Coordinates of C-alpha atoms in Angstrom, one line a residue:
M1 CA -7.9 11.3 11.9
A2 CA -4.7 9.2 12.4
T3 CA -3.7 9.9 8.9
S4 CA -0.8 11.6 7.3
P5 CA -1.5 15.2 6.0
E6 CA 0.0 14.0 2.7
M7 CA -2.8 11.5 2.3
V8 CA -4.6 13.5 -0.4
P9 CA -6.0 12.3 -3.8
K10 CA -2.8 13.2 -5.9
Q11 CA -0.5 11.6 -3.4
I12 CA -2.7 8.5 -3.2
L13 CA -2.7 8.2 -7.0
A14 CA 1.1 8.6 -7.2
G15 CA 1.5 5.9 -4.4
C16 CA -0.8 3.6 -6.3
R17 CA 1.3 4.0 -9.4
T18 CA 4.5 3.1 -7.6
K19 CA 2.8 0.2 -5.8
G20 CA 1.1 -1.2 -9.0
I21 CA -2.5 -0.7 -7.8
H22 CA -4.9 -0.1 -10.7
V23 CA -8.1 0.3 -8.8
V24 CA -8.4 2.3 -5.5
G25 CA -11.3 3.1 -3.1
S26 CA -11.7 6.9 -2.6
G27 CA -12.4 6.6 1.1
D28 CA -14.6 9.0 3.0
A29 CA -17.1 9.5 0.2
L30 CA -19.8 10.7 2.5
H31 CA -17.7 13.9 3.1
P32 CA -18.6 16.6 0.6
V33 CA -15.2 18.4 0.6
W34 CA -13.4 15.0 0.0
R35 CA -15.7 14.3 -2.9
E36 CA -14.9 17.7 -4.4
M37 CA -11.2 17.0 -4.0
W38 CA -11.5 13.7 -5.9
Q39 CA -13.9 15.0 -8.7
P40 CA -11.2 16.3 -11.0
L41 CA -9.1 13.2 -10.6
L42 CA -11.6 10.6 -11.5
E43 CA -10.1 10.6 -14.9
N44 CA -6.3 10.7 -14.2
E45 CA -3.0 10.4 -16.0
C46 CA -2.0 7.4 -14.0
G47 CA -5.0 5.5 -15.5
I48 CA -6.2 4.4 -12.0
T49 CA -9.9 3.7 -11.6
V50 CA -11.2 5.4 -8.5
V51 CA -14.2 3.7 -6.9
P52 CA -16.4 5.9 -4.7
Q53 CA -16.2 4.2 -1.3
T54 CA -16.5 4.8 2.5
E55 CA -16.4 3.1 5.7
V56 CA -19.1 3.7 8.5
E57 CA -19.7 2.5 12.0
D58 CA -23.2 1.3 13.1
S59 CA -24.9 1.5 16.4
S60 CA -23.4 -1.9 17.4
R61 CA -19.9 -0.6 16.6
V62 CA -19.6 -2.8 13.5
H63 CA -17.7 -1.2 10.6
H64 CA -19.1 -1.5 7.0
L65 CA -17.6 -0.8 3.6
I66 CA -19.9 0.9 1.1
L67 CA -19.2 0.9 -2.6
M68 CA -21.2 3.1 -5.1
E69 CA -20.8 3.8 -8.8
T70 CA -20.9 7.6 -8.4
F71 CA -20.2 10.4 -5.9
D72 CA -23.7 11.7 -6.6
Q73 CA -25.1 8.5 -5.1
F74 CA -23.0 9.2 -2.0
A75 CA -24.3 12.8 -1.8
E76 CA -27.8 11.3 -1.7
L77 CA -26.7 8.8 0.9
Q78 CA -25.2 11.6 3.0
Q79 CA -28.6 13.3 3.0
R80 CA -30.3 10.1 4.1
F81 CA -27.8 9.5 6.9
T82 CA -27.9 13.1 8.2
P83 CA -30.7 12.5 10.8
A84 CA -28.7 9.6 12.3
C85 CA -25.4 11.4 12.5
G86 CA -24.3 14.8 13.6
H87 CA -20.8 14.8 12.2
L88 CA -21.0 13.7 8.5
T89 CA -19.2 16.9 7.4
T90 CA -16.5 16.8 9.9
A91 CA -15.5 13.0 10.1
G92 CA -14.1 10.6 7.6
R93 CA -15.6 7.5 9.2
P94 CA -18.9 8.5 10.7
H95 CA -20.7 6.8 13.5
L96 CA -24.3 6.2 12.5
H97 CA -27.2 5.6 14.9
L98 CA -28.5 2.9 12.7
S99 CA -28.3 -0.9 12.6
G100 CA -26.3 -2.8 10.0
E101 CA -29.6 -3.8 8.4
E102 CA -30.9 -0.2 8.2
I103 CA -27.5 1.0 6.7
A104 CA -27.6 -1.8 4.1
R105 CA -31.2 -1.1 3.2
E106 CA -30.4 2.6 2.3
V107 CA -27.3 1.5 0.4
H108 CA -29.2 -1.1 -1.6
D109 CA -32.0 1.4 -2.3
L110 CA -29.5 3.7 -4.0
G111 CA -28.0 0.8 -6.0
G112 CA -24.8 0.5 -3.9
M113 CA -22.9 -2.5 -2.4
I114 CA -22.1 -3.2 1.2
G115 CA -20.1 -5.7 3.3
P116 CA -18.4 -6.0 6.7
A117 CA -15.0 -4.2 7.0
H118 CA -12.1 -6.2 8.6
A119 CA -14.7 -8.7 9.6
F120 CA -12.7 -10.8 12.1
T121 CA -10.9 -8.2 14.1
P122 CA -11.9 -8.2 17.9
W123 CA -12.9 -4.5 17.8
T124 CA -15.5 -2.7 15.7
S125 CA -16.2 -5.6 13.5
L126 CA -19.0 -8.0 12.4
F127 CA -17.7 -10.9 14.4
A128 CA -16.8 -8.8 17.5
A129 CA -20.5 -8.0 17.8
F130 CA -22.3 -11.0 16.2
D131 CA -21.9 -14.7 15.5
L132 CA -23.6 -14.6 12.1
P133 CA -23.7 -12.0 9.3
S134 CA -27.6 -12.4 9.3
E135 CA -27.7 -11.2 12.9
C136 CA -26.2 -7.9 11.8
Y137 CA -27.7 -7.4 8.3
G138 CA -31.1 -9.0 8.8
E139 CA -33.0 -9.4 5.6
E140 CA -30.5 -7.4 3.7
S141 CA -27.8 -9.2 1.6
I142 CA -24.1 -8.4 1.6
E143 CA -22.1 -8.3 -1.6
F144 CA -18.7 -9.1 -0.2
C145 CA -16.7 -9.5 3.0
E146 CA -13.4 -7.7 3.7
L147 CA -11.1 -10.1 5.6
G148 CA -8.7 -7.7 7.4
L149 CA -5.0 -7.8 8.0
S150 CA -5.2 -10.6 10.6
A151 CA -7.1 -13.1 8.3
D152 CA -6.8 -14.8 5.0
S153 CA -9.4 -16.7 2.9
S154 CA -9.1 -19.8 4.9
Y155 CA -10.4 -18.0 8.0
G156 CA -13.8 -17.5 6.5
A157 CA -14.1 -20.5 4.2
G158 CA -15.8 -22.6 6.9
I159 CA -18.6 -20.0 7.7
E160 CA -21.7 -21.2 6.2
E161 CA -23.3 -17.8 5.4
F162 CA -20.1 -16.8 3.6
A163 CA -20.4 -19.7 1.2
E164 CA -21.4 -17.6 -1.8
V165 CA -19.9 -14.3 -0.6
P166 CA -16.7 -13.1 -2.3
F167 CA -13.7 -12.3 -0.1
L168 CA -11.8 -9.0 -0.6
S169 CA -8.4 -8.4 0.8
N170 CA -8.2 -4.7 1.1
S171 CA -6.2 -2.5 3.5
D172 CA -6.8 1.0 4.5
A173 CA -3.9 3.4 4.2
H174 CA -2.8 6.0 6.8
S175 CA -0.1 7.4 4.5
A176 CA 0.9 7.0 0.8
A177 CA 4.3 5.4 1.8
P178 CA 4.8 2.2 -0.2
E179 CA 4.8 0.0 3.0
K180 CA 1.4 1.4 4.1
L181 CA -0.5 1.7 0.8
G182 CA -1.8 -1.5 -0.8
R183 CA -0.5 -3.8 2.0
E184 CA -3.2 -6.1 0.8
F185 CA -5.1 -6.1 -2.5
T186 CA -7.6 -8.2 -4.6
R187 CA -7.0 -9.1 -8.2
L188 CA -10.2 -9.1 -10.2
D189 CA -11.2 -10.3 -13.7
L190 CA -12.7 -7.1 -15.2
S191 CA -14.9 -6.8 -18.2
A192 CA -13.7 -3.2 -18.4
P193 CA -11.4 -1.0 -16.4
T194 CA -14.3 1.2 -15.1
V195 CA -16.1 1.7 -11.8
R196 CA -19.0 -0.3 -13.2
G197 CA -16.7 -3.0 -14.3
V198 CA -15.1 -3.3 -10.8
L199 CA -18.5 -3.3 -9.1
E200 CA -19.8 -6.0 -11.4
A201 CA -16.7 -8.2 -10.9
I202 CA -17.1 -8.0 -7.2
K203 CA -20.8 -8.8 -7.4
K204 CA -20.0 -11.8 -9.6
G205 CA -17.2 -13.0 -7.4
S206 CA -14.7 -12.6 -10.2
V207 CA -11.7 -12.7 -7.8
V208 CA -8.6 -14.2 -9.4
L209 CA -6.2 -13.6 -6.5
N210 CA -6.1 -12.4 -2.9
A211 CA -2.8 -11.1 -1.7
G212 CA -1.8 -9.7 1.7
F213 CA 0.0 -10.1 5.0
F214 CA 0.7 -13.4 6.5
P215 CA -2.2 -13.4 8.9
E216 CA 0.2 -13.9 11.8
E217 CA 1.6 -10.5 11.1
G218 CA -1.8 -8.9 12.0
K219 CA -2.0 -7.3 15.4
Y220 CA -5.0 -9.3 16.4
N221 CA -4.2 -12.7 15.1
R222 CA -3.8 -14.6 18.3
T223 CA -5.6 -14.4 21.7
A224 CA -3.5 -12.0 23.8
C225 CA -3.4 -9.5 26.7
T226 CA -4.0 -5.9 25.4
R227 CA -1.5 -4.5 27.9
C228 CA 1.5 -6.8 27.9
Y229 CA 0.6 -8.8 24.8
A230 CA 1.2 -12.2 26.5
Q231 CA -0.6 -14.8 24.4
F232 CA -3.0 -17.5 25.6
S233 CA -4.9 -20.5 24.2
L234 CA -8.7 -20.1 24.0
A235 CA -9.1 -22.5 26.9
E236 CA -6.7 -20.5 29.0
A237 CA -8.4 -17.2 28.3
E238 CA -11.7 -18.7 29.3
R239 CA -10.3 -20.2 32.5
L240 CA -8.8 -16.8 33.4
H241 CA -12.1 -15.1 32.7
W242 CA -10.4 -12.9 30.0
R243 CA -8.0 -11.2 32.4
C244 CA -4.2 -11.5 32.2
P245 CA -2.8 -12.9 35.4
A246 CA 0.3 -10.8 35.1
D247 CA -1.1 -7.3 34.9
K248 CA -4.9 -7.8 34.9
G249 CA -5.1 -6.5 31.4
R250 CA -8.0 -7.5 29.2
I251 CA -7.5 -10.5 27.0
K252 CA -8.9 -10.3 23.6
I253 CA -9.8 -13.2 21.4
G254 CA -7.6 -13.6 18.4
V255 CA -8.9 -13.7 14.9
K256 CA -7.6 -17.3 14.4
E257 CA -9.5 -18.6 17.4
R258 CA -12.6 -16.5 16.5
A259 CA -12.7 -17.9 13.0
E260 CA -12.3 -21.5 14.4
Q261 CA -15.3 -20.9 16.7
L262 CA -17.4 -19.7 13.8
S263 CA -16.5 -22.4 11.2
T264 CA -19.3 -25.0 10.9
I265 CA -18.9 -26.5 7.4
P266 CA -16.1 -27.9 5.3
P267 CA -14.1 -25.0 3.8
T268 CA -15.4 -23.7 0.5
S269 CA -13.1 -23.4 -2.4
R270 CA -11.5 -20.0 -2.7
P271 CA -9.1 -18.3 -5.2
P272 CA -5.4 -18.5 -4.3
Y273 CA -4.3 -16.3 -1.4
L274 CA -0.7 -15.1 -1.8
K275 CA 0.9 -14.0 1.4
M276 CA 3.4 -11.2 1.0
V277 CA 5.5 -8.6 2.9
P278 CA 5.9 -5.1 1.6
L279 CA 9.1 -4.7 -0.4
G280 CA 10.4 -1.9 1.8
E281 CA 10.2 -4.2 4.8
V282 CA 11.9 -7.0 2.9
I283 CA 14.8 -4.7 1.9
A284 CA 15.0 -3.4 5.6
R285 CA 15.4 -6.9 6.9
V286 CA 18.1 -7.8 4.2
L287 CA 20.0 -4.6 5.0
G288 CA 19.7 -5.1 8.8
V289 CA 18.0 -1.8 9.6
S290 CA 14.9 -1.3 11.6
S291 CA 12.8 0.8 9.3
P292 CA 11.9 0.9 5.6
N293 CA 12.2 4.7 5.8
T294 CA 16.0 4.8 5.9
K295 CA 17.9 6.3 3.1
K296 CA 19.6 3.0 2.2
V297 CA 16.2 1.2 1.9
R298 CA 14.6 4.0 -0.1
A299 CA 17.6 4.1 -2.5
L300 CA 17.5 0.3 -3.1
Y301 CA 13.7 0.4 -3.3
S302 CA 13.9 3.1 -6.0
K303 CA 16.3 0.9 -8.1
F304 CA 13.7 -1.9 -8.2
I305 CA 10.9 0.4 -9.1
E306 CA 13.0 2.1 -11.9
A307 CA 13.9 -1.4 -13.2
F308 CA 10.6 -3.2 -13.0
D309 CA 8.0 -0.4 -12.9
N310 CA 6.1 -1.1 -9.7
E311 CA 6.4 -2.9 -6.3
I312 CA 3.7 -5.6 -6.9
A313 CA 5.5 -6.8 -10.1
V314 CA 8.7 -7.1 -8.0
L315 CA 7.0 -9.0 -5.2
L316 CA 4.9 -11.4 -7.4
E317 CA 6.1 -11.7 -10.9
V318 CA 9.6 -10.6 -11.9
P319 CA 11.9 -13.7 -12.2
Q320 CA 14.5 -14.1 -9.4
D321 CA 17.4 -13.8 -11.8
D322 CA 16.2 -10.5 -13.0
L323 CA 15.8 -9.2 -9.4
A324 CA 19.3 -10.5 -8.6
R325 CA 20.8 -8.0 -11.0
I326 CA 19.7 -5.3 -8.6
S327 CA 20.4 -7.2 -5.4
P328 CA 21.0 -11.0 -5.1
E329 CA 20.2 -10.8 -1.4
V330 CA 16.8 -9.1 -1.9
A331 CA 16.0 -11.5 -4.8
G332 CA 16.6 -14.4 -2.5
A333 CA 14.4 -12.8 0.3
V334 CA 11.6 -12.3 -2.2
L335 CA 11.8 -15.8 -3.4
S336 CA 11.6 -17.0 0.2
M337 CA 8.5 -14.9 0.7
R338 CA 6.9 -16.2 -2.5
E339 CA 7.5 -19.8 -1.4
A340 CA 6.2 -19.0 2.2
R341 CA 9.7 -19.9 3.7
V342 CA 9.3 -17.3 6.4
T343 CA 9.5 -17.6 10.2
L344 CA 6.6 -15.9 11.7
I345 CA 6.1 -14.4 15.2
P346 CA 2.3 -14.1 15.6
G347 CA 0.8 -10.8 16.8
G348 CA -2.0 -10.4 19.2
G349 CA -3.7 -8.1 21.6
G350 CA -3.0 -5.0 19.4
R351 CA 0.7 -5.7 18.7
Y352 CA 1.7 -6.5 15.1
G353 CA 3.5 -9.8 14.5
S354 CA 6.8 -10.0 12.8
F355 CA 8.8 -12.3 10.6
T356 CA 12.3 -13.4 9.6
L357 CA 13.4 -14.5 6.2

């Protein structure tokens, strides 16, 4: 659904290798055919750790991420969820007629981990439906919170019930193209490069670095009309009764304003959050073209990967002088991004934000 037909396990692993991703969630692990497709690639020549994982929607339209150590656990979870869902074998992200607490109880009973997916977005998320995590999960705990593209760590650091909860900066991928895969990632301190090692690191909160979009690039960062994307302050939206005066479109609260509403304590200390732009988009801006899919962009992108192994290394670690041997202009743009010298045009209402370097 809304995913490239090329988004199959081998292509995902190849994309991760180019991007520099060492751990990837399988996605759709409640689907038996998808589990079968992944099974022979759990040990792979790329050396990438595949964590059995899925995303589900509950009866309040809240999305949850579920992590397990094995696909066998997900096969058992599929059986347990079958009475609450008629399309587990035909959908990747199933809709369950269960509450968040009921879902979490089943996951924990099988030894798995659960947390809200893209927690702050104004649709199908924890804070679209509830003001507190405990209102959703009841007596069940959560092991992590996924921030989503429109938020960084600072957005959740003032929420009291998140004080001891690790933040993950993941992004789902609708294709294996470099600008879509690994748009956000979490760097963990692992005791071992295994699924168990990954799950233990998350549970312990062994997050070294979060990296992802500038929150302003997210399509729900600011309060805005869902038709014309005009942006409003929270006070204006309330005065207008959440209807745009120009076209009567629905105004949706932005992630930034929603996070401010929910913050009740001084911000807790969090690992560094590095804001970054996919390399293909950086190159496209430097070359003055509209898409990272042009031949010019792809050719220059390939030169960087051939020289420095993977995209994350280029974006985060390779010295500017070394990058400049491939392209001084791109090297300068990457440095501007690393130093947050970026002009941002915030997104909202369903339209992505943009930037200039």
